[in-house]
């Protein structure tokens, strides 16, 4: 690639709105450009990196026996109704109608589509187990897209799904996937940890998240200082002995059952009209009926929501005044599920005193249902959880817990028969009986990995790509090519030779000052710079600059290929 025929798009200035280093560098190095909130165009250099990540993920999936497929991003609502998630999923699910007014969603994940596929394509136990994957664009209408592609609304995910007759078989595939994930992150050259995560009702160690360790990570991870134990903070807290678990603070403790009744019996069409329910506070006296105020927001204006429209179970019920809103707006609760409450806690980070809580509640964008609601929607802040977890003995029995920050780049999950049951996905067994399948799902944030890799690999000059995902393997930087025929000839010949050898080389044929060229290549993170200058040509040498070590050395032109062995 010649820079004269390429879109380099580097920028000197650090964009003011970009909070984390990877976002800043992705913009400055010309990897992505923002189109709208959470939506990005991948520029050529960024796309090269993205494709390399994708290739490693694809190769390891194939090696693990997972078969590639490709499902549509737009999915019919009836599949989601069948699974129950049309109502359960909440506002991250973008819903739309086609010209015939038929409802669709933009896929945030693909359990429904794949379960439907398997239910029609697989009919006999002989065809099982089977695992399929795709690498595809997902859409989640994240409430707060941020950190560039790290938390986009549209992003690239590898998602895989496996189907089995028995939980034992599922566990075997789960282990194969676990190992494949470890290989993927090793090949990517990232410092990562698998951590135990919650898998809801199934229990056990049926779910793991894979985290890239970085200070800028949105998640807290609990490690034992003397064993392999690692869990996300919520799981670590859940594993802590009962007596030591964090309790919600009183003020926001809301009587679970009453609120559930309130939602269920409301004559407002909550699931379709209300985007945010803001619980402003509940009585500290602990009595069920004393929800102080509930504001419904969304397509309804605040004024449309009259106290008399709401059921009487929660009386005395008053609508909040603006003053109250601003005073106690510390807990946004989104998503009304069909079975009462299905609640996600999002916190307004602009309220400085809530920053800790924001980390705790929002980090995993958990949906809280049923019994968990009271515990989790009460103000248990991250500090309370840390207090329970940090320095306690590790739940594994060995060592003490230390907490580090991580970026969730992968998540694997033993789902059981939740979707297969709801969507009637079964096969005939050897005995001729119909049996519902059990299922696993396995996600990797392909585009998030690009940002996570930068968080771990950069210096003040720019990105220092791990070799496996660098956009170019080398750049040729000729000094004063316009003035020296010898430099031009040598650089061209070198370019030809490296290209012939199948290497991805950026030939910097711009008429720029050397300083500008070096700054760009350091920013982009090209691992090896080959500097062709008049001075060294008498001895048939060129200068080699190593981006990772920063070392400079001279090498005979004829030996250049040895750099890439
Ligand atoms: P998070 O906790 O960060 O919101 P998640 O738990 O909702 O992620 P999963 O449903 O487990 O995400 O999806 C699998 C993977 O997809 C995640 O591990 C992550 O790497 C990636 N991912 C999820 N949401 C986003 C996003 N908004 N932007 C980029 N990548 C994402
Ligand atoms: Mg998560
Ligand atoms: Mg999420
Ligand atoms: Mg996850």
Coordinates of C-alpha atoms in Angstrom, one line a residue, residues 87-293:
X87 CA -41.3 -8.2 26.5
X88 CA -38.4 -9.2 28.6
X89 CA -35.5 -7.5 26.8
X90 CA -36.0 -3.9 27.5
X91 CA -35.1 -0.7 25.7
X92 CA -31.7 -2.0 24.4
X93 CA -33.8 -3.9 21.8
X94 CA -34.5 -1.6 18.9
X95 CA -37.9 -2.3 17.4
X96 CA -39.1 -1.2 14.0
X97 CA -42.0 -1.8 11.6
X98 CA -41.7 -2.6 7.9
X99 CA -43.9 -1.0 5.2
X100 CA -46.6 -3.6 5.9
X101 CA -46.5 -2.5 9.5
X102 CA -45.1 -5.8 10.6
X103 CA -42.9 -5.6 13.7
X104 CA -39.2 -6.4 13.6
X105 CA -36.1 -6.0 15.8
X106 CA -32.5 -5.2 15.1
X107 CA -30.7 -8.3 16.5
X108 CA -28.8 -7.6 19.8
X109 CA -28.1 -11.4 19.9
X110 CA -29.4 -14.4 18.0
X111 CA -30.7 -17.1 20.3
X112 CA -34.1 -16.9 18.8
X113 CA -33.1 -17.2 15.1
X114 CA -30.7 -20.0 15.7
X115 CA -33.0 -22.0 18.0
X116 CA -35.7 -21.7 15.3
X117 CA -33.2 -22.8 12.7
X118 CA -32.1 -25.9 14.7
X119 CA -35.8 -26.8 15.4
X120 CA -36.4 -27.0 11.7
X121 CA -33.1 -28.4 10.5
X122 CA -32.3 -31.0 13.1
X123 CA -34.7 -33.8 13.8
X124 CA -32.7 -36.7 15.1
X125 CA -30.3 -37.3 18.0
X126 CA -27.9 -38.6 15.4
X127 CA -27.2 -35.0 14.2
X128 CA -26.2 -33.8 17.7
X129 CA -24.3 -32.2 19.2
X130 CA -23.9 -29.3 16.8
X131 CA -22.3 -25.9 17.2
X132 CA -22.7 -23.0 14.9
X133 CA -21.2 -19.5 14.9
X134 CA -21.4 -16.2 13.0
X135 CA -19.4 -13.0 12.9
X136 CA -22.0 -10.3 12.5
X137 CA -23.1 -6.8 13.3
X138 CA -25.3 -6.5 16.4
X139 CA -27.4 -3.6 17.5
X140 CA -28.1 -2.7 21.1
X141 CA -29.6 0.6 21.9
X142 CA -27.2 1.2 24.8
X143 CA -28.4 3.9 27.1
X144 CA -25.0 5.4 27.3
X145 CA -22.8 4.5 24.3
X146 CA -19.3 5.6 25.1
X147 CA -15.6 5.0 24.9
X148 CA -15.8 4.7 21.1
X149 CA -16.3 1.2 19.8
X150 CA -15.8 -0.2 23.3
X151 CA -19.5 0.4 24.0
X152 CA -21.1 1.1 20.6
X153 CA -24.7 0.7 19.7
X154 CA -23.7 -1.2 16.5
X155 CA -20.8 -3.5 17.0
X156 CA -19.3 -6.7 15.6
X157 CA -19.7 -9.8 17.6
X158 CA -18.8 -13.4 17.1
X159 CA -21.7 -15.4 18.6
X160 CA -21.8 -19.2 18.7
X161 CA -24.5 -21.5 19.9
X162 CA -24.3 -25.2 20.7
X163 CA -27.2 -27.7 21.0
X164 CA -27.1 -31.0 22.9
X165 CA -29.2 -33.9 24.2
X166 CA -27.7 -33.8 27.7
X167 CA -26.2 -31.3 30.1
X168 CA -23.1 -33.5 30.2
X169 CA -22.6 -33.1 26.5
X170 CA -23.2 -29.3 26.9
X171 CA -20.5 -29.2 29.6
X172 CA -18.0 -30.9 27.3
X173 CA -18.6 -28.4 24.5
X174 CA -18.5 -25.6 27.0
X175 CA -15.0 -26.7 28.0
X176 CA -13.9 -26.9 24.3
X177 CA -15.2 -23.3 23.9
X178 CA -13.5 -22.2 27.0
X179 CA -10.2 -23.5 25.7
X180 CA -10.8 -22.0 22.3
X181 CA -11.4 -18.6 23.9
X182 CA -8.1 -18.9 25.8
X183 CA -6.3 -19.6 22.6
X184 CA -8.0 -16.7 20.9
X185 CA -6.9 -14.2 23.5
X186 CA -3.4 -15.7 23.7
X187 CA -3.0 -15.4 19.9
X188 CA -4.3 -11.8 20.1
X189 CA -1.4 -11.1 22.5
X190 CA -3.7 -9.8 25.3
X191 CA -3.3 -10.0 29.0
X192 CA -6.7 -11.6 29.9
X193 CA -8.5 -13.5 32.6
X194 CA -11.5 -15.8 32.4
X195 CA -13.7 -15.1 35.4
X196 CA -16.7 -16.9 36.8
X197 CA -19.9 -15.0 36.0
X198 CA -23.4 -15.4 37.0
X199 CA -25.6 -17.7 34.9
X200 CA -28.9 -17.1 36.6
X201 CA -31.0 -20.1 37.6
X202 CA -28.6 -22.8 36.3
X203 CA -26.1 -22.1 38.9
X204 CA -22.6 -23.6 39.3
X205 CA -19.8 -22.5 37.1
X206 CA -21.9 -22.4 34.1
X207 CA -20.8 -19.0 32.8
X208 CA -17.5 -17.3 32.4
X209 CA -16.6 -13.8 31.2
X210 CA -13.2 -13.1 29.6
X211 CA -11.7 -9.8 30.6
X212 CA -8.8 -7.9 29.3
X213 CA -7.2 -6.2 32.3
X214 CA -7.1 -2.5 32.0
X215 CA -7.6 0.4 34.4
X216 CA -10.2 2.0 32.0
X217 CA -12.3 -1.2 32.2
X218 CA -15.9 -0.8 33.3
X219 CA -16.0 -4.0 35.3
X220 CA -14.5 -4.9 38.7
X221 CA -13.0 -8.4 38.9
X222 CA -12.2 -10.2 42.1
X223 CA -9.0 -12.3 42.2
X224 CA -7.7 -14.5 44.9
X225 CA -4.1 -13.5 45.6
X226 CA -3.0 -17.1 46.0
X227 CA -5.1 -19.3 43.8
X228 CA -6.6 -19.2 40.3
X229 CA -9.9 -18.0 41.6
X230 CA -11.3 -15.1 39.6
X231 CA -14.9 -13.9 39.4
X232 CA -16.7 -10.8 38.4
X233 CA -17.5 -8.7 41.4
X234 CA -21.2 -9.6 41.5
X235 CA -20.5 -13.3 41.4
X236 CA -17.8 -13.0 44.0
X237 CA -20.2 -11.2 46.2
X238 CA -22.9 -13.8 45.6
X239 CA -20.4 -16.5 46.6
X240 CA -19.5 -14.7 49.8
X241 CA -21.0 -16.2 52.9
X242 CA -24.6 -15.1 53.4
X243 CA -24.0 -13.0 56.5
X244 CA -21.4 -11.0 54.7
X245 CA -23.4 -9.9 51.7
X246 CA -24.0 -6.3 51.0
X247 CA -27.4 -5.0 51.9
X248 CA -29.2 -2.3 50.1
X249 CA -29.3 1.0 51.9
X250 CA -32.7 1.8 53.4
X251 CA -33.8 4.8 51.5
X252 CA -34.3 3.2 48.2
X253 CA -35.4 -0.1 49.4
X254 CA -38.7 -0.7 47.7
X255 CA -41.2 -3.4 48.5
X256 CA -40.7 -5.8 45.7
X257 CA -44.1 -7.4 45.6
X258 CA -46.1 -4.2 45.8
X259 CA -44.2 -2.6 43.0
X260 CA -44.6 -5.7 40.9
X261 CA -48.4 -5.5 41.5
X262 CA -48.3 -1.8 40.6
X263 CA -46.7 -2.4 37.3
X264 CA -48.9 -5.4 36.5
X265 CA -52.2 -3.7 37.3
X266 CA -51.4 -0.4 35.7
X267 CA -53.8 0.6 33.0
X268 CA -51.0 2.2 31.1
X269 CA -49.5 0.2 28.3
X270 CA -46.2 0.2 30.1
X271 CA -44.2 -2.1 27.9
X272 CA -44.8 -0.1 24.8
X273 CA -44.8 3.4 26.0
X274 CA -42.6 3.8 29.0
X275 CA -38.9 4.0 28.4
X276 CA -37.9 5.0 31.8
X277 CA -39.4 4.5 35.2
X278 CA -37.7 6.6 37.7
X279 CA -38.1 5.6 41.2
X280 CA -37.5 8.6 43.2
X281 CA -37.4 7.1 46.6
X282 CA -39.3 5.0 49.0
X283 CA -40.2 5.4 52.5
X284 CA -37.5 4.3 54.9
X285 CA -40.2 3.1 57.3
X286 CA -40.2 -0.2 55.5
X287 CA -44.0 -0.4 54.9
X288 CA -45.1 -1.7 51.7
X289 CA -47.5 1.0 50.6
X290 CA -45.2 3.8 50.9
X291 CA -43.7 4.4 47.6
X292 CA -43.2 8.1 47.6
X293 CA -43.2 8.9 44.0

